[in-house]
């Protein structure tokens, strides 16, 4: 994996955040306080926050009236400010390693936001140092469609929600094996609101959002895969309307977010074509092309976002194949390759 530049959203968000997170508190002997391992519930309690049900493996979200803290190693985000970037923050089961000065800094920033920033200087610990040289790896959000009480399309071979989850899990593990950070919007059979799926990607400043589904049609003969991008720019799908709706999740002003959304529309098309190319090579399933659609998860996502329809559950031959583990792996490998190709091409164009 080549080194990867932060997404436009991240760059912009960080540039707009006037307040860094000072973490210069030192022990009496002059050395920085070391990290400590604490139970996440205890961390939440000390800050008067709750551990959110939206926490997923590898990530904790604490929220309350003071604001929101996202533990997503190696970054801790406090009210949309990336505090402690570069610290060795790790998650181990229900416990997190937190920097020694975490509570003082977090308590202070829980009362600040990008709109009303704290008046201090950027965190010297946030800068790369020789023993912390690596920029953040790219971060991808994989969204297994439907779940819980919403089965999605139904076939005699099984539900859409099951295919979506199985393929998403394989995509996630393939990307992680290549050093790409992955957050899944659901890891089990649970119901997640559409807006919340996109909001997870927005809050994490993800580099890409990929939603996984299986299709249905009235005509049982229809088969093949389709990759959707958002509706064309206009009306409630215009970038200014979208920016108004989601700016608070990204932590920047609406006017600053709008050009990012416009740029990410073009990137979504690139992501769609990279995924289609790989799927087309890996399967003999017909490529139904890149299509525009008014899907909520795409409309509400700030990062480049696509929705992949793996095939039709209403076509008996394709439905049977979609439930075969080997074919699920083939699809996942192709989609992971497409995502990786997209991330790498973004790097090249930025150089
Ligand atoms: Zn679906």
Coordinates of C-alpha atoms and ligand atoms in Angstrom, one line a residue:
X1 CA 0.0 0.0 0.0
X2 CA 1.5 3.3 -1.0
X3 CA 1.3 6.1 1.4
X4 CA -1.9 7.9 1.2
X5 CA -2.7 11.6 1.4
X6 CA -5.7 12.5 3.7
X7 CA -9.0 13.0 1.9
X8 CA -10.1 16.4 0.9
X9 CA -12.6 16.4 3.7
X10 CA -10.0 15.6 6.3
X11 CA -7.6 18.2 4.9
X12 CA -10.3 20.8 4.9
X13 CA -11.6 19.9 8.2
X14 CA -8.2 20.0 9.8
X15 CA -7.4 23.3 8.1
X16 CA -10.6 24.8 9.4
X17 CA -10.1 23.6 12.9
X18 CA -8.5 26.6 14.5
X19 CA -8.1 24.8 17.8
X20 CA -5.7 22.0 18.0
X21 CA -5.6 19.9 21.1
X22 CA -2.8 21.0 23.4
X23 CA -1.4 17.9 25.1
X24 CA 1.8 19.4 26.6
X25 CA 1.0 18.5 30.2
X26 CA 4.0 16.9 31.6
X27 CA 4.9 15.1 34.8
X28 CA 6.9 16.8 37.5
X29 CA 10.1 15.1 36.2
X30 CA 9.6 16.8 32.8
X31 CA 8.6 13.6 30.9
X32 CA 5.3 13.4 29.1
X33 CA 2.8 11.3 31.1
X34 CA 2.6 7.8 29.6
X35 CA -0.5 6.1 28.2
X36 CA -2.7 4.1 30.5
X37 CA -5.0 1.2 29.8
X38 CA -8.6 1.9 31.0
X39 CA -12.0 0.3 30.6
X40 CA -14.0 2.3 28.1
X41 CA -16.9 2.5 30.5
X42 CA -14.6 4.1 33.1
X43 CA -13.4 6.6 30.5
X44 CA -17.0 7.5 29.7
X45 CA -18.0 7.9 33.3
X46 CA -15.1 10.2 34.1
X47 CA -16.2 12.5 31.3
X48 CA -19.9 12.2 32.0
X49 CA -20.5 10.5 28.7
X50 CA -22.1 7.2 27.6
X51 CA -20.6 4.5 25.4
X52 CA -22.7 4.7 22.2
X53 CA -24.4 1.7 20.8
X54 CA -22.8 2.8 17.5
X55 CA -19.4 1.7 18.7
X56 CA -18.1 -1.0 16.5
X57 CA -15.0 -3.4 16.8
X58 CA -11.9 -1.2 16.6
X59 CA -13.8 2.0 17.4
X60 CA -15.6 3.4 20.4
X61 CA -18.0 6.4 20.3
X62 CA -18.7 8.2 23.6
X63 CA -21.4 10.8 23.6
X64 CA -23.4 13.0 25.9
X65 CA -24.6 16.5 26.4
X66 CA -20.9 17.7 26.3
X67 CA -20.4 16.3 22.9
X68 CA -18.9 13.3 21.2
X69 CA -15.5 11.5 21.4
X70 CA -14.5 8.9 18.8
X71 CA -11.7 6.5 19.6
X72 CA -10.5 5.3 16.3
X73 CA -6.8 4.4 16.7
X74 CA -4.4 6.0 16.0
X75 CA -6.7 9.1 16.3
X76 CA -9.0 10.3 19.1
X77 CA -11.6 12.8 17.8
X78 CA -13.2 15.2 20.4
X79 CA -16.1 17.2 19.0
X80 CA -14.8 16.8 15.5
X81 CA -11.3 17.9 16.4
X82 CA -8.7 15.3 15.8
X83 CA -6.9 15.4 19.1
X84 CA -4.0 13.0 19.9
X85 CA -3.4 12.1 16.2
X86 CA -0.3 10.0 16.1
X87 CA -0.4 8.9 19.8
X88 CA -0.2 5.2 20.3
X89 CA -3.9 4.8 21.1
X90 CA -4.9 1.2 21.0
X91 CA -8.1 -0.7 21.7
X92 CA -7.9 -4.0 23.4
X93 CA -11.3 -5.6 23.9
X94 CA -13.3 -3.3 26.1
X95 CA -10.2 -1.3 27.1
X96 CA -8.4 1.6 25.5
X97 CA -4.8 2.9 25.9
X98 CA -5.1 6.6 26.4
X99 CA -2.5 9.3 26.5
X100 CA -1.6 10.5 30.0
X101 CA -3.0 14.0 29.4
X102 CA -6.2 12.7 27.8
X103 CA -8.7 13.7 30.4
X104 CA -7.6 17.3 30.8
X105 CA -7.6 17.9 27.0
X106 CA -10.8 16.0 26.3
X107 CA -12.7 17.8 29.2
X108 CA -11.6 21.1 27.7
X109 CA -12.5 20.3 24.1
X110 CA -15.8 18.8 25.0
X111 CA -17.0 22.3 25.3
X112 CA -15.5 23.5 22.1
X113 CA -16.4 23.0 18.4
X114 CA -15.2 24.1 15.0
X115 CA -17.8 26.8 15.2
X116 CA -16.6 28.0 18.7
X117 CA -13.0 26.9 18.8
X118 CA -10.9 26.7 21.9
X119 CA -8.2 29.3 22.0
X120 CA -5.0 27.4 22.1
X121 CA -2.2 26.4 19.8
X122 CA -1.9 23.3 17.7
X123 CA -0.8 20.2 19.4
X124 CA 2.9 19.6 19.0
X125 CA 2.3 15.9 19.5
X126 CA 0.1 16.0 16.4
X127 CA 3.1 16.6 14.2
X128 CA 4.9 13.7 12.6
X129 CA 8.1 12.9 14.4
X130 CA 10.9 10.4 13.4
X131 CA 9.3 7.6 15.4
X132 CA 5.8 8.5 14.3
X133 CA 6.3 9.3 10.6
X134 CA 3.4 7.5 9.0
X135 CA 0.4 9.5 7.8
X136 CA -2.9 7.9 8.7
X137 CA -3.8 5.0 6.5
X138 CA -6.8 5.4 4.3
X139 CA -10.1 4.6 6.0
X140 CA -13.0 3.0 4.2
X141 CA -16.5 2.5 5.5
X142 CA -18.2 -0.6 4.3
X143 CA -22.0 -0.6 4.7
X144 CA -23.8 -4.0 4.5
X145 CA -27.3 -3.1 3.4
X146 CA -30.4 -3.7 5.4
X147 CA -30.3 -5.9 8.6
X148 CA -32.4 -6.7 11.6
X149 CA -36.1 -6.3 10.9
X150 CA -35.3 -5.2 7.3
X151 CA -34.4 -8.3 5.3
X152 CA -34.1 -6.4 2.0
X153 CA -34.9 -8.5 -1.1
X154 CA -36.0 -12.0 -0.4
X155 CA -35.3 -15.2 -2.4
X156 CA -35.9 -18.9 -1.8
X157 CA -32.1 -19.1 -1.1
X158 CA -32.1 -16.4 1.6
X159 CA -32.2 -12.7 2.4
X160 CA -30.4 -9.8 0.9
X161 CA -29.2 -8.7 4.3
X162 CA -27.3 -12.0 4.7
X163 CA -25.5 -11.8 1.4
X164 CA -24.7 -8.1 2.0
X165 CA -23.2 -8.9 5.4
X166 CA -21.2 -11.9 4.2
X167 CA -19.6 -10.1 1.2
X168 CA -19.0 -7.0 3.3
X169 CA -17.1 -9.0 5.9
X170 CA -14.9 -10.5 3.3
X171 CA -14.2 -7.0 1.7
X172 CA -13.3 -5.7 5.2
X173 CA -10.9 -8.4 6.0
X174 CA -9.2 -8.2 2.5
X175 CA -8.8 -4.4 2.9
X176 CA -7.5 -4.7 6.4
X177 CA -4.9 -7.2 5.3
X178 CA -3.6 -4.5 3.0
X179 CA -3.2 -1.9 5.7
X180 CA -6.5 -0.1 4.9
X181 CA -8.6 0.9 8.0
X182 CA -12.1 -0.3 7.7
X183 CA -15.2 0.5 9.7
X184 CA -18.4 -1.5 9.1
X185 CA -21.7 0.2 9.7
X186 CA -23.0 -3.1 11.1
X187 CA -21.2 -6.3 11.9
X188 CA -24.2 -8.4 12.9
X189 CA -27.9 -8.7 12.0
X190 CA -29.0 -5.3 13.2
X191 CA -31.1 -2.5 11.9
X192 CA -29.3 0.8 11.3
X193 CA -31.0 3.9 10.0
X194 CA -29.9 5.1 6.6
X195 CA -28.8 8.5 7.7
X196 CA -26.8 7.0 10.5
X197 CA -24.9 4.8 8.0
X198 CA -23.7 7.8 6.1
X199 CA -23.1 9.8 9.3
X200 CA -20.6 7.2 10.5
X201 CA -18.5 7.8 7.3
X202 CA -18.9 11.5 7.7
X203 CA -17.8 11.6 11.3
X204 CA -14.8 9.4 10.5
X205 CA -13.8 11.5 7.5
X206 CA -13.6 8.3 5.6
X207 CA -11.9 8.2 2.2
X208 CA -14.7 6.1 0.7
X209 CA -18.1 4.8 1.6
X210 CA -19.2 1.5 -0.1
X211 CA -22.7 0.2 0.5
X212 CA -23.3 -3.5 -0.4
X213 CA -26.7 -4.8 -1.6
X214 CA -28.4 -7.4 -3.8
X215 CA -31.0 -6.4 -6.4
X216 CA -34.6 -7.4 -7.2
X217 CA -36.6 -7.0 -10.3
X218 CA -40.1 -7.9 -11.6
X219 CA -38.6 -9.8 -14.5
X220 CA -36.9 -13.0 -13.2
X221 CA -34.7 -13.0 -16.3
X222 CA -32.8 -9.8 -15.3
X223 CA -29.4 -10.4 -13.9
X224 CA -26.0 -8.8 -13.5
X225 CA -24.3 -6.3 -11.2
X226 CA -24.8 -2.5 -11.0
X227 CA -22.9 0.2 -9.2
X228 CA -24.8 3.3 -8.2
X229 CA -23.6 6.8 -7.5
X230 CA -25.7 9.7 -6.1
X231 CA -28.5 11.5 -7.9
X232 CA -27.4 14.2 -10.3
X233 CA -26.8 17.6 -8.8
X234 CA -30.1 19.5 -8.4
X235 CA -32.9 20.3 -6.0
X236 CA -32.6 18.5 -2.7
X237 CA -29.7 16.5 -4.2
X238 CA -27.7 19.7 -5.0
X239 CA -24.3 19.9 -3.2
X240 CA -25.4 23.0 -1.3
X241 CA -28.5 21.2 0.1
X242 CA -26.5 18.1 0.9
X243 CA -23.8 20.3 2.6
X244 CA -26.5 22.0 4.7
X245 CA -27.8 18.6 5.8
X246 CA -24.5 17.0 6.8
X247 CA -22.0 19.8 7.6
X248 CA -22.4 19.3 11.4
X249 CA -21.4 15.7 11.0
X250 CA -18.2 16.6 9.2
X251 CA -17.4 19.4 11.6
X252 CA -17.0 22.2 9.0
X253 CA -19.3 24.9 7.7
X254 CA -21.7 24.2 5.0
X255 CA -20.1 26.6 2.5
X256 CA -16.7 25.0 3.1
X257 CA -18.2 21.5 2.6
X258 CA -20.0 22.2 -0.7
X259 CA -16.9 22.2 -3.0
X260 CA -15.7 19.0 -1.2
X261 CA -19.0 17.3 -2.1
X262 CA -18.7 18.5 -5.7
X263 CA -15.2 17.1 -5.9
X264 CA -16.3 13.9 -4.3
X265 CA -19.1 13.4 -6.9
X266 CA -16.4 13.0 -9.5
X267 CA -14.4 10.7 -7.2
X268 CA -17.5 8.6 -6.7
X269 CA -17.7 8.0 -10.5
X270 CA -14.0 6.9 -10.4
X271 CA -14.6 4.6 -7.5
X272 CA -17.7 3.1 -9.3
X273 CA -15.7 2.4 -12.5
X274 CA -12.8 0.9 -10.6
X275 CA -15.1 -1.5 -8.8
X276 CA -17.0 -2.4 -12.0
X277 CA -13.9 -3.1 -13.9
X278 CA -12.7 -5.6 -11.3
X279 CA -16.1 -7.2 -10.9
X280 CA -16.4 -7.6 -14.7
X281 CA -13.0 -9.3 -14.8
X282 CA -13.7 -11.6 -11.9
X283 CA -17.2 -12.8 -12.8
X284 CA -19.1 -13.6 -16.0
X285 CA -22.0 -11.6 -14.6
X286 CA -23.2 -8.8 -17.0
X287 CA -22.0 -5.3 -16.1
X288 CA -25.1 -3.1 -16.0
X289 CA -23.0 0.0 -15.7
X290 CA -22.7 3.0 -13.4
X291 CA -26.2 4.5 -12.6
X292 CA -27.4 7.6 -10.7
X293 CA -29.9 7.0 -8.0
X294 CA -31.6 8.9 -5.2
X295 CA -30.4 6.6 -2.5
X296 CA -30.3 8.2 1.0
X297 CA -27.0 6.7 2.0
X298 CA -25.3 8.2 -1.1
X299 CA -27.1 11.6 -0.7
X300 CA -26.0 11.9 2.9
X301 CA -22.4 10.7 2.5
X302 CA -19.6 13.3 2.3
X303 CA -16.9 11.0 1.1
X304 CA -16.8 9.5 -2.3
X305 CA -19.7 7.0 -2.1
X306 CA -21.1 4.1 -4.2
X307 CA -23.7 1.5 -3.7
X308 CA -23.0 -1.9 -5.3
X309 CA -25.8 -4.2 -6.3
X310 CA -24.0 -7.6 -6.4
X311 CA -26.7 -9.3 -8.6
X312 CA -30.4 -10.1 -8.7
X313 CA -32.0 -12.3 -6.0
X314 CA -35.1 -12.5 -8.3
X315 CA -33.0 -14.4 -10.9
X316 CA -32.8 -18.0 -9.6
X317 CA -29.4 -18.9 -11.1
X318 CA -27.9 -15.7 -9.8
X319 CA -29.6 -15.9 -6.4
X320 CA -28.2 -19.4 -5.9
X321 CA -24.7 -18.2 -6.8
X322 CA -24.9 -15.2 -4.4
X323 CA -25.3 -17.5 -1.5
X324 CA -22.3 -19.6 -2.4
X325 CA -19.3 -18.8 -0.2
X326 CA -16.8 -19.1 -3.0
X327 CA -18.8 -16.6 -5.2
X328 CA -19.1 -14.3 -2.2
X329 CA -15.3 -14.4 -1.9
X330 CA -14.9 -13.7 -5.6
X331 CA -17.2 -10.7 -5.4
X332 CA -15.5 -9.4 -2.3
X333 CA -12.0 -9.7 -3.8
X334 CA -13.0 -7.8 -6.9
X335 CA -14.7 -5.0 -4.9
X336 CA -11.7 -4.8 -2.5
X337 CA -9.3 -4.6 -5.5
X338 CA -11.4 -1.8 -7.0
X339 CA -11.5 0.1 -3.8
X340 CA -7.7 -0.2 -3.4
X341 CA -7.2 0.8 -7.0
X342 CA -9.3 3.9 -6.4
X343 CA -7.4 4.8 -3.2
X344 CA -4.1 4.5 -5.1
X345 CA -5.2 6.5 -8.1
X346 CA -6.2 9.3 -5.7
X347 CA -2.7 9.2 -4.4
X348 CA -1.2 9.5 -7.8
X349 CA -3.3 12.4 -8.9
X350 CA -2.4 14.3 -5.7
X351 CA 1.3 13.9 -6.4
Ligands
LIG1 ZN1 -30.8 -3.3 -0.9

